[in-house]
XYZ file of C-alpha atoms in Angstrom:
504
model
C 0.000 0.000 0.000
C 0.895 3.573 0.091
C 3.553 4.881 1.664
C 2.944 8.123 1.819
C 3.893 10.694 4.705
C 0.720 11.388 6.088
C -0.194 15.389 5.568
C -0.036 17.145 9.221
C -0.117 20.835 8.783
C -3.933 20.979 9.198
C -4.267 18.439 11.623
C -5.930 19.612 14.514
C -2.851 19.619 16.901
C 0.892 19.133 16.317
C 0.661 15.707 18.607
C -2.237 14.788 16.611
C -1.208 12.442 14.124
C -2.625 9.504 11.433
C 0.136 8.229 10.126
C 0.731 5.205 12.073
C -3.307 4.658 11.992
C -3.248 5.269 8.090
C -0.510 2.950 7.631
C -2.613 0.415 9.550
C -5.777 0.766 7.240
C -3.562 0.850 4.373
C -1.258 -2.138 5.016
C 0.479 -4.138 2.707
C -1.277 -7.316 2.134
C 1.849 -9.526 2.204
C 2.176 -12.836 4.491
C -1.846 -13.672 4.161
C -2.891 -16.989 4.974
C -4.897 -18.172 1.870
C -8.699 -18.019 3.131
C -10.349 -21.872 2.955
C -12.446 -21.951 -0.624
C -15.804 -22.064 -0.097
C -19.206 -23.742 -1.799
C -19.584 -22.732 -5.414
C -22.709 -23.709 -7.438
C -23.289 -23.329 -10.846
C -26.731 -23.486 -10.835
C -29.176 -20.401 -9.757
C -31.901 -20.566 -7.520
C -33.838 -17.828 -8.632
C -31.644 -15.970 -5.605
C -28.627 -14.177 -7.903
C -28.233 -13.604 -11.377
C -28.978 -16.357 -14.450
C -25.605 -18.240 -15.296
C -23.855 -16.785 -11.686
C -21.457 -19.004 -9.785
C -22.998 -19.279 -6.792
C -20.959 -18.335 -3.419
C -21.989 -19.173 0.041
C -19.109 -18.671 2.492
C -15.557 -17.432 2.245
C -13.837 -18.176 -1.249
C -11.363 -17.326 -3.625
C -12.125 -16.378 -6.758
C -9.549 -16.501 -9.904
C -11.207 -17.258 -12.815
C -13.233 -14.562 -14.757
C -17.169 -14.494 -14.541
C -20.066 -13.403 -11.959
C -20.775 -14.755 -8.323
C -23.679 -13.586 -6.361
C -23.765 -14.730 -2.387
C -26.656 -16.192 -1.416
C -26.421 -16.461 2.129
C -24.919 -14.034 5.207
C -21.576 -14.968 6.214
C -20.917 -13.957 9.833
C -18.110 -14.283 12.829
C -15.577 -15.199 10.046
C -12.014 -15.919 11.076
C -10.346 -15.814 7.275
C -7.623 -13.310 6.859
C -9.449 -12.798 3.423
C -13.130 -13.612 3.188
C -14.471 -13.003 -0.281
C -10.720 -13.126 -2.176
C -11.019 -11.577 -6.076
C -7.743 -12.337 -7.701
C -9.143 -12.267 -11.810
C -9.823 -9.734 -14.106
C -13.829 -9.063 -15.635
C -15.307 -10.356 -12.172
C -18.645 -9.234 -11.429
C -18.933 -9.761 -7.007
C -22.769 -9.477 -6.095
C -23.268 -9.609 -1.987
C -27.250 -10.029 -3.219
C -27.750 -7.753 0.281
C -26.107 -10.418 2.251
C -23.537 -9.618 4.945
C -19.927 -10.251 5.201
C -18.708 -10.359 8.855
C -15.641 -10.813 10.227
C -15.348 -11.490 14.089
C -12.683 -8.471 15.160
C -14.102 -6.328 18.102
C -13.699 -2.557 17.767
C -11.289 -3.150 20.542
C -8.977 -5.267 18.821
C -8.861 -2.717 15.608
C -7.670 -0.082 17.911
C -5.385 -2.253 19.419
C -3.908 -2.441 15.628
C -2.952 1.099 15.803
C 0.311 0.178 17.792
C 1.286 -1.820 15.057
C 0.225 -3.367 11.957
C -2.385 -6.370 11.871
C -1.180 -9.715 12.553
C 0.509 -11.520 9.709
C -1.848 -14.545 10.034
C -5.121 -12.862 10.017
C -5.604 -9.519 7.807
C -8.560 -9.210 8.284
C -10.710 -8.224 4.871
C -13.908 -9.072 3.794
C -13.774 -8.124 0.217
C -9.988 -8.636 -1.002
C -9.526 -7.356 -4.627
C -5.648 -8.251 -5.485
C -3.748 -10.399 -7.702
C -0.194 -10.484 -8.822
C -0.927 -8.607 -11.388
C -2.776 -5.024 -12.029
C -6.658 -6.357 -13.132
C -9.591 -4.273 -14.491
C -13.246 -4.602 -14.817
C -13.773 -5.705 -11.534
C -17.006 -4.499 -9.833
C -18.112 -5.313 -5.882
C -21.824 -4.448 -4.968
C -24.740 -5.109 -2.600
C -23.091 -6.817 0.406
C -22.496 -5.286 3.542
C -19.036 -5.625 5.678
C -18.014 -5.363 9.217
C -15.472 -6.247 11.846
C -12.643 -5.941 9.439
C -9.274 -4.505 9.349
C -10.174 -3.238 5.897
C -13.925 -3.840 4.728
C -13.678 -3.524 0.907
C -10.223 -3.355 -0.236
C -8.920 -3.376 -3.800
C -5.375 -2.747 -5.073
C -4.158 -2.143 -8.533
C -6.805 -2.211 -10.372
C -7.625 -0.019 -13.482
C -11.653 0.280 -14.246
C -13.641 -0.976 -11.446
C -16.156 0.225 -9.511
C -17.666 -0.245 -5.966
C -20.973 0.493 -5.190
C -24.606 -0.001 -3.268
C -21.952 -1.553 -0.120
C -22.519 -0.711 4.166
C -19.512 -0.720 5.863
C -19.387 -0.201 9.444
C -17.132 -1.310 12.179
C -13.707 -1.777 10.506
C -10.807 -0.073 10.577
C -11.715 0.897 7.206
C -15.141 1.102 5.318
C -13.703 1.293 1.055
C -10.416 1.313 -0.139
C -8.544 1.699 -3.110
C -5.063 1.695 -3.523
C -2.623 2.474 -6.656
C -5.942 2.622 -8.504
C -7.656 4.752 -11.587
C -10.249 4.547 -13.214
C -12.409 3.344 -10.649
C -15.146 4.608 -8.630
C -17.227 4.242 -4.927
C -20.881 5.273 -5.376
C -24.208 4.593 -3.483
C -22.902 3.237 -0.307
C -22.958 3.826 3.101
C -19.626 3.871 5.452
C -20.420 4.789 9.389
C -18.730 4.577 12.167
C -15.287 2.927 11.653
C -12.157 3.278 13.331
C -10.434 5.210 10.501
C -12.287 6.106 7.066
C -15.578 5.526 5.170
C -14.188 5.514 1.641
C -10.505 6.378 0.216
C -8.726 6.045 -3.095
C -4.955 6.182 -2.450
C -1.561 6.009 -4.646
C 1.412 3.877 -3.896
C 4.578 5.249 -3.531
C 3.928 9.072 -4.056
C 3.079 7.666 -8.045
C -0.441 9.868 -8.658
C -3.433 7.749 -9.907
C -6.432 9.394 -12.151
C -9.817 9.995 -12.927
C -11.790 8.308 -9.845
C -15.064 8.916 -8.338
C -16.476 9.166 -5.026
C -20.236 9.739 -5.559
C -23.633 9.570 -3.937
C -22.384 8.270 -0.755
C -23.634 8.395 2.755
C -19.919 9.153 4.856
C -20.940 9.723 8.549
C -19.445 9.095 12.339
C -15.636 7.739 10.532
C -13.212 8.926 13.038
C -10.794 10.203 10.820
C -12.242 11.015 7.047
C -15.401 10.539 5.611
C -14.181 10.649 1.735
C -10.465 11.516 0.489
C -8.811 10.935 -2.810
C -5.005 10.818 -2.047
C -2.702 11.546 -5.263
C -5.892 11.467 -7.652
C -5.811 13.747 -10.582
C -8.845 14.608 -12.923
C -11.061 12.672 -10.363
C -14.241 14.003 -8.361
C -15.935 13.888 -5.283
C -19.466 14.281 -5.831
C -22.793 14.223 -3.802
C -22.027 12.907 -1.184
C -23.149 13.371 2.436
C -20.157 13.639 5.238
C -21.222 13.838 8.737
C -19.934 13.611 11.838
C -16.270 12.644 10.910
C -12.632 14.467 11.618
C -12.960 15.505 8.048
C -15.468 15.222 5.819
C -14.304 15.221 2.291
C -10.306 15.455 1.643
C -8.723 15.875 -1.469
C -4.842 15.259 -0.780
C -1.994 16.131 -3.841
C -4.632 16.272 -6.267
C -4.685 18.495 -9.209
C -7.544 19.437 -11.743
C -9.852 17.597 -9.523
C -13.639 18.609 -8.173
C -15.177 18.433 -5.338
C -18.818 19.710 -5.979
C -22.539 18.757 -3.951
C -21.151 17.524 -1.371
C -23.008 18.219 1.873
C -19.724 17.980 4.158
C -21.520 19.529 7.722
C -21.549 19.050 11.240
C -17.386 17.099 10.915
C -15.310 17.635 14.388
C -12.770 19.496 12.264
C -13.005 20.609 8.574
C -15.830 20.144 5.942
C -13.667 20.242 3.139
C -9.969 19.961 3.031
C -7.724 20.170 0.003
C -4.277 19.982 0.925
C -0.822 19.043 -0.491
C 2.792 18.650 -0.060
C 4.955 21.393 -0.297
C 7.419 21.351 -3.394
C 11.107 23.209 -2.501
C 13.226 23.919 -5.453
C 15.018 20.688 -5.240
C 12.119 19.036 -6.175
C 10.556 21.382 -9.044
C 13.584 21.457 -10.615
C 17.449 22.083 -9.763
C 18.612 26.441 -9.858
C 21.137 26.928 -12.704
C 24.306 29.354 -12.552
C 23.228 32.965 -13.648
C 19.538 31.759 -13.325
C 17.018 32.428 -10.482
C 16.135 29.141 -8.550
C 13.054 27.388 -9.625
C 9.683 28.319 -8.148
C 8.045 26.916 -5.340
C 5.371 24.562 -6.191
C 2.886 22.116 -4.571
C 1.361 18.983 -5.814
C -2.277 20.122 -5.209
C -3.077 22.681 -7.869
C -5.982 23.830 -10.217
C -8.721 22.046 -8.148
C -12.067 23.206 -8.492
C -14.554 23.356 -4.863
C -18.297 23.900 -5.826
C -21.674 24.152 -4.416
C -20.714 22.705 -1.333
C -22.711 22.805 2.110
C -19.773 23.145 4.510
C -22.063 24.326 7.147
C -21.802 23.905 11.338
C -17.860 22.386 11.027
C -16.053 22.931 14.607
C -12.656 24.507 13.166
C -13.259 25.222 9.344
C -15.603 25.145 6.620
C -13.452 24.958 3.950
C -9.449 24.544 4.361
C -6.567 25.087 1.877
C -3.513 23.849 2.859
C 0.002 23.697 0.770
C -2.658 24.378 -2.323
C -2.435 26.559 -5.354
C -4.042 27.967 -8.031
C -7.393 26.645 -6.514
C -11.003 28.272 -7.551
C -13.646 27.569 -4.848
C -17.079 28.633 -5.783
C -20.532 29.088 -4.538
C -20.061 27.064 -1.292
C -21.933 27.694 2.107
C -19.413 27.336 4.471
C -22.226 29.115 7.342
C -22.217 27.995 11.759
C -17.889 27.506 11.497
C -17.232 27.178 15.406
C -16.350 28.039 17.884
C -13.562 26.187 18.194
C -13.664 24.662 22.114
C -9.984 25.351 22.247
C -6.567 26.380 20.726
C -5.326 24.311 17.604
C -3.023 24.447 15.203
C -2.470 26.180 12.907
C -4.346 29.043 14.758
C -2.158 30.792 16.792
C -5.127 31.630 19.371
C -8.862 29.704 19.926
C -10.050 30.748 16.444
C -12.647 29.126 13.800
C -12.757 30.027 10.027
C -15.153 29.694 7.267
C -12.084 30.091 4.893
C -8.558 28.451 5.922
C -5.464 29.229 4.436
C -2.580 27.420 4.916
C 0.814 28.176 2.907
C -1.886 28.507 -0.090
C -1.223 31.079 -2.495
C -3.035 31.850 -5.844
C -6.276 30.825 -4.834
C -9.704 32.388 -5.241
C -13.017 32.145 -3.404
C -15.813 33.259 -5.226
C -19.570 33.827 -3.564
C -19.369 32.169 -0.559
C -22.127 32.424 2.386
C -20.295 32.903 5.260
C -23.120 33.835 7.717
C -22.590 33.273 11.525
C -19.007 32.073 11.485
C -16.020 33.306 13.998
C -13.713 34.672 11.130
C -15.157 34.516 7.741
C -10.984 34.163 6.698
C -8.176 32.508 8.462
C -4.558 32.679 6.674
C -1.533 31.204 7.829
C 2.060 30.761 6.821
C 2.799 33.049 3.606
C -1.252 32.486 2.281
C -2.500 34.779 -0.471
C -6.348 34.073 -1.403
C -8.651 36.468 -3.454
C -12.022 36.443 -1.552
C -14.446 38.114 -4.232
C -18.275 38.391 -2.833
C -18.779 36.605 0.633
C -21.897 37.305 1.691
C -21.195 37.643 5.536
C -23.412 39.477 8.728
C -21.493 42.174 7.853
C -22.899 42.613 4.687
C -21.185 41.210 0.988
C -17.123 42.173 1.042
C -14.428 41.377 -1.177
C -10.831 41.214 -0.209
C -7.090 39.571 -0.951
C -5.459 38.307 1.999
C -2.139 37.137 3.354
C -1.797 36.001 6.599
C -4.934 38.069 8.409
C -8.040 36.628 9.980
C -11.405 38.379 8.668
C -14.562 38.601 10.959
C -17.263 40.334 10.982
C -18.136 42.731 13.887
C -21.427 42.422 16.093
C -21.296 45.878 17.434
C -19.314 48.755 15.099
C -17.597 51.406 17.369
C -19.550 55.012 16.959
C -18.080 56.527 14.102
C -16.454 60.235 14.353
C -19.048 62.918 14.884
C -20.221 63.908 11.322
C -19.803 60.432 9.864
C -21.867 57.405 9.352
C -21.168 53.597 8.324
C -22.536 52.381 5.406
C -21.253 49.204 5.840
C -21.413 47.023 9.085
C -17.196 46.486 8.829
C -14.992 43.633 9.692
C -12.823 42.781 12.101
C -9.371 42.193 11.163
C -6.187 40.733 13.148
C -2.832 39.967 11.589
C -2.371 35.943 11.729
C 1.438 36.307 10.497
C 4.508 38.176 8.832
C 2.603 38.723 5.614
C -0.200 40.556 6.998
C -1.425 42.035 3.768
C -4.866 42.936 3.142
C -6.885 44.697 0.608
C -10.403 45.344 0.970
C -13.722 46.026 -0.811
C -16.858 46.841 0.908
C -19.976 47.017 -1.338
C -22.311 50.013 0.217
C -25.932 50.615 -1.109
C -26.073 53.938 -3.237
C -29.766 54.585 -2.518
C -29.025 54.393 1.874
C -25.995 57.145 0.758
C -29.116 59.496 -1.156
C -31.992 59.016 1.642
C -29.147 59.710 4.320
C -28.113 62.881 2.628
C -24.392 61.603 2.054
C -21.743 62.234 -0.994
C -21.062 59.522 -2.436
C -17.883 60.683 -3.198
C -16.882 61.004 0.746
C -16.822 57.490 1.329
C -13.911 55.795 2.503
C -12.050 53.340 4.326
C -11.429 53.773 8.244
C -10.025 51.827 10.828
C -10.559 51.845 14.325
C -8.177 51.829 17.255
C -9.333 50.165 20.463
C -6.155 51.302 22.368
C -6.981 55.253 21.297
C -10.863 55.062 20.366
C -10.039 56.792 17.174
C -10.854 56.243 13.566
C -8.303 57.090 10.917
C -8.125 56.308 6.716
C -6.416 53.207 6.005
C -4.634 54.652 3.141
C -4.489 57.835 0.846
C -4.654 55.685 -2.198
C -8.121 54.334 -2.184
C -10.614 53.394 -5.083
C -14.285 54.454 -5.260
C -15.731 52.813 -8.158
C -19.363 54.678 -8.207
C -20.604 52.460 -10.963
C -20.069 48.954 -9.273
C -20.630 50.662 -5.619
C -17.084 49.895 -3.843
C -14.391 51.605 -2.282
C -11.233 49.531 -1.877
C -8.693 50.119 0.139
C -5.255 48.871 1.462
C -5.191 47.972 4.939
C -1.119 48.486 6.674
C -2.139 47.467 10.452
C -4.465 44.806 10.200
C -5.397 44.510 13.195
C -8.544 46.391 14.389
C -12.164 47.060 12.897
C -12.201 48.603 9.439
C -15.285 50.221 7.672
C -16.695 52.624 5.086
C -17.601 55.733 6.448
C -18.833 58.717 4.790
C -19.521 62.432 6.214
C -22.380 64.648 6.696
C -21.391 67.016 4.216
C -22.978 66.496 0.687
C -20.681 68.649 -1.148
C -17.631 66.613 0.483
C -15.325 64.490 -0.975
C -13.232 61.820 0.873
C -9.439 63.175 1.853
C-alpha cells in the first residue's frame, strides 16, 4: 500500500497524528494466509443472477465471470473472506452480509502496530499479482474488518450499493484509476468511510467518489489521495474528523457535497509542499526554480460546509485553486486552541501556505472569522456574503470577521457598511479590501457619495483614521477599496455629513 507521509499541517494539533493509523488501514497485504475456498454452485436458484457461480461462504475467486452470495456470512475468522484475484469479475453480496469477528477493541489495538501476519482481516480482497480491471463489488455489507472492501491495482472498477461499518476501514482503493465508490454507506469505523490512495507518491487518475452516505468515521469521511482529474461528488459527510479530503490532487472537483456538522473541517484540500530541489534544480546565472505544490488547479463547488467545529473549507500547501458558490455558514467556535491558529479561532475560509487561490460567492453567515490565513497564504475572496454585509478582499496572513457591534463613528460620519474585524495571523499581513455600500441608503441619508472611505478603528486610542491615501471608489459597481497596513482592528466605510464633500 501507500507509503505516503501522512499530511499534518492541518491536523488539529501538532501531537495529533494519522500516520501510524493510516498505515494500519492501508497495510500491505503480504504474508496472508490463503482463506479456505468455499461452496460454489453453478446453478441459480432464482436468488442471484442467471448463469452466476454461486458463493456461500468465504472463497477465492480466480477465474473470470459473476458470483452472487446467497447467504450471510458472519463471525468469520479468514484473513481474506471473499478473495477476487481475476480480471472481468462481477462480485454481487445479493444484500447479504460479510462479517468478520474483530471487536472494535482489537482494531484499535492495531494502531500500535500493523495487523497480525496470520489474520488480515478483509472481507472483500480485490488483489492479484498482477494489475486487473473490470472488476465491480456491490450489494453486500461488511463489518469487523481490518479493511472492509479493499482493492489494489486495479484499473476500471467500480464499488458500489456496499454498508460498511465497524472496521478499521469502510472502502479502499489503492494504486488505482479509473475506478469509482458510489451509493454506499460507510459509518462509524475506526479510521475512514471511503478512500482512493496512490502507492509510492506515483499519482493515480480519474476516480469517483459519488452519492455516498460518509458519517461518524473517526478520521475522514471521503479523500482521494494523489488522484488527478477525479471528483468527489454528492455525497453526504457527517460527523467525521474531516469530511471530504482531497490530498496532492490536481484538476480535480469536489462539488454537492453536503460535508456539515465534521469535528474538524468540511472540506480539506491539501498538499505537499514542493522546494526547489524538487521542481527542478537552480542553474548558474539563473534564479532558482519556483516553489510549487502537488495540489493545484482544483475546483470546490456548491458545497454545504455548514456547522464544522474549526473550518468550513481549508486550503492547505494548495495553489491555483477556484472555490465557488459554497456555504461554508455555523464555522465554530472552536472549544480550544489548535493548530495552525495561533489563538482559539474558527474560520469559514482556511489558508494554509496557499497562495493563488480564489473564493468566489461564498455564504459565510454566523461564522467566527469569515478568513483565516496562515504561513505566507494569499487568497482572493471576491463576494462573501457575511453578517457584515457582501465584502471582497485579498489576503495574506490576516483573519477576517465580521463585527457584532461597530464602534460610533467620528461625529459627522456614518457607516454604510457594518465592517470587519481584522487581526494579523502572520509576517505577511497584507490585506486589501472592498466593501460594497448601497447607493440609494448614501441618497436618503443625505451623504456624498464621493466622501466614502475606508477607516479603521483603534481600540487602544478610540479613534478612527483612513487606512490609506490611495483608495478606489468605483461609483458604478458601488465599492471603495482600500489597502489595509495594520491589520489589526475594525475597518469600515464611512462617509460624512457634508454632501458637497469628498473623501481626503
Amino acid at each position: 500500500m501507500g507509503t505516503h507521509p501522512v499530511p499534518g499541517t492541518m491536523y488539529p494539533s501538532k501531537h495529533f497524528t494519522l500516520s501510524v493509523a493510516l498505515l494500519l488501514v492501508l497495510a500491505p497485504l503480504s504474508g496472508v494466509v490463503v482463506p479456505l475456498v468455499g461452496t460454489v454452485t453453478a446453478a441459480n436458484d432464482g436468488d442471484g443472477a442467471a448463469g452466476a457461480t454461486e458463493l456461500s461462504s468465504c472463497t477465492v475467486i480466480d477465474q473470470p465471470g459473476t458470483y452472487v452470495l446467497t447467504e450471510d456470512i458472519t463471525d468469520s475468522s479468514e484473513g481474506i473472506c471473499i478473495d477476487i484475484r481475476s480480471s472481468d469479475v462481477t462480485f454481487d453480496g445479493n444484500g447479504h452480509v460479510v462479517a468478520g469477528n474483530l471487536s472494535r477493541e482489537e482494531i484499535n489495538e492495531s494502531t500500535a502496530g500493523p495487523p497480525p501476519r496470520d489474520r488480515v482481516g478483509v472481507g472483500v480482497n480485490v488483489r492479484a499479482d498482477e494489475r486487473v480491471s473490470n472488476v465491480s463489488v456491490s450489494n453486500v455489507t461488511v463489518s469487523n474488518w481490518y479493511h472492509g472492501v479493499l482493492s489494489e491495482n486495479v484499473s476500471g472498477g467500480s464499488t458500489s450499493g456496499i454498508t460498511a461499518y465497524d472496521n478499521g476501514g469502510g472502502i479502499i482503493y489503492d494504486n488505482s484509476s479509473d475506478v469509482s465508490v458510489t451509493d454506499s454507506t460507510s459509518m462509524e469505523n475506526l479510521i475512514l468511510g471511503v478512500i482512493v490512495d496512490s502507492r509510492a507518491g506515483v499519482p493515480n487518475a480519474n476516480n469517483t467518489i459519488a452519492d455516498n452516505t460518509l458519517r461518524n468515521n473517526s478520521v475522514f469521511g471521503a479523500a482521494l489521495f494523489l488522484s488527478n482529474g477525479s471528483t468527489v461528488a454528492n455525497n453526504t459527510a457527517t460527523e467525521n474528523l474531516f469530511g471530504v479530503m482531497a490530498f496532492g490532487t490536481t484538476n480535480t472537483t469536489v462539488t454537492n457535497n453536503i460535508a456539515s456538522n465534521n469535528r474538524y473541517i468540511g472540506v480539506l484540500v491539501e498538499g505537499f509542499p514542493l522546494n526547489n530541489s524538487t521542481v527542478g534544480e537552480p542553474i548558474d546565472d539563473v534564479e532558482p526554480a519556483v516553489p510549487r505544490t502537488n495540489s493545484r488547479e482544483n475546483l470546490v463547488v456548491d458545497n454545504d460546509a455548514t456547522n464544522n467545529t474549526f473550518g468550513g473549507i481549508a486550503l492547505g500547501n494548495t495553489d491555483d485553486t477556484l472555490v465557488v458558490d459554497n456555504d461554508v455558514s455555523e464555522t465554530g467556535p472552536a472549544p480550544a486552541k489548535v493548530y495552525p491558529f495561533t489563538t482559539r479561532a474558527s474560520a469559514g475560509i482556511l489558508a494554509e501556505n496557499a497562495t493563488n487561490n480564489t473564493v468566489v460567492n461564498t455564504t459565510a453567515s454566523d461564522v467566527e472569522y469569515v478568513y483565516a490565513g496562515f504561513n505566507s497564504s494569499e487568497t482572493t475572496v471576491r463576494n462573501a456574503e457575511t453578517d457584515s454585509g457582501r465584502v471582497s478582499f485579498v489576503a495574506g496572513d490576516v483573519g477576517v470577521a465580521p463585527v457584532a457591534d461597530l464602534p460610533e463613528p467620528p461625529a459627522g460620519q456614518a457607516a454604510f457598511g457594518e465592517g470587519l474585524n481584522t487581526t494579523a495571523f502572520g509576517e505577511n499581513e497584507s490585506l486589501t479590501v472592498t466593501f460594497h455600500y448601497d447607493e440609494a441608503a448614501l441618497e436618503e441619508a443625505n451623504r456624498n457619495e464621493k466622501s466614502l472611505n475606508v477607516y479603521r478603528y483603534d481600540e487602544a486610542t478610540g479613534e478612527w483614521t483612513v487606512v490609506c491615501d490611495d483608495y478606489v471608489l468605483d461609483t458604478e459597481a458601488n465599492t471603495v477599496t482600500a489597502t489595509v497596513d495594520d491589520p489589526n482592528g475594525v475597518v469600515a466605510p464611512l462617509a460624512n455629513d457634508d454632501p458637497n464633500s469628498t473623501s481626503t
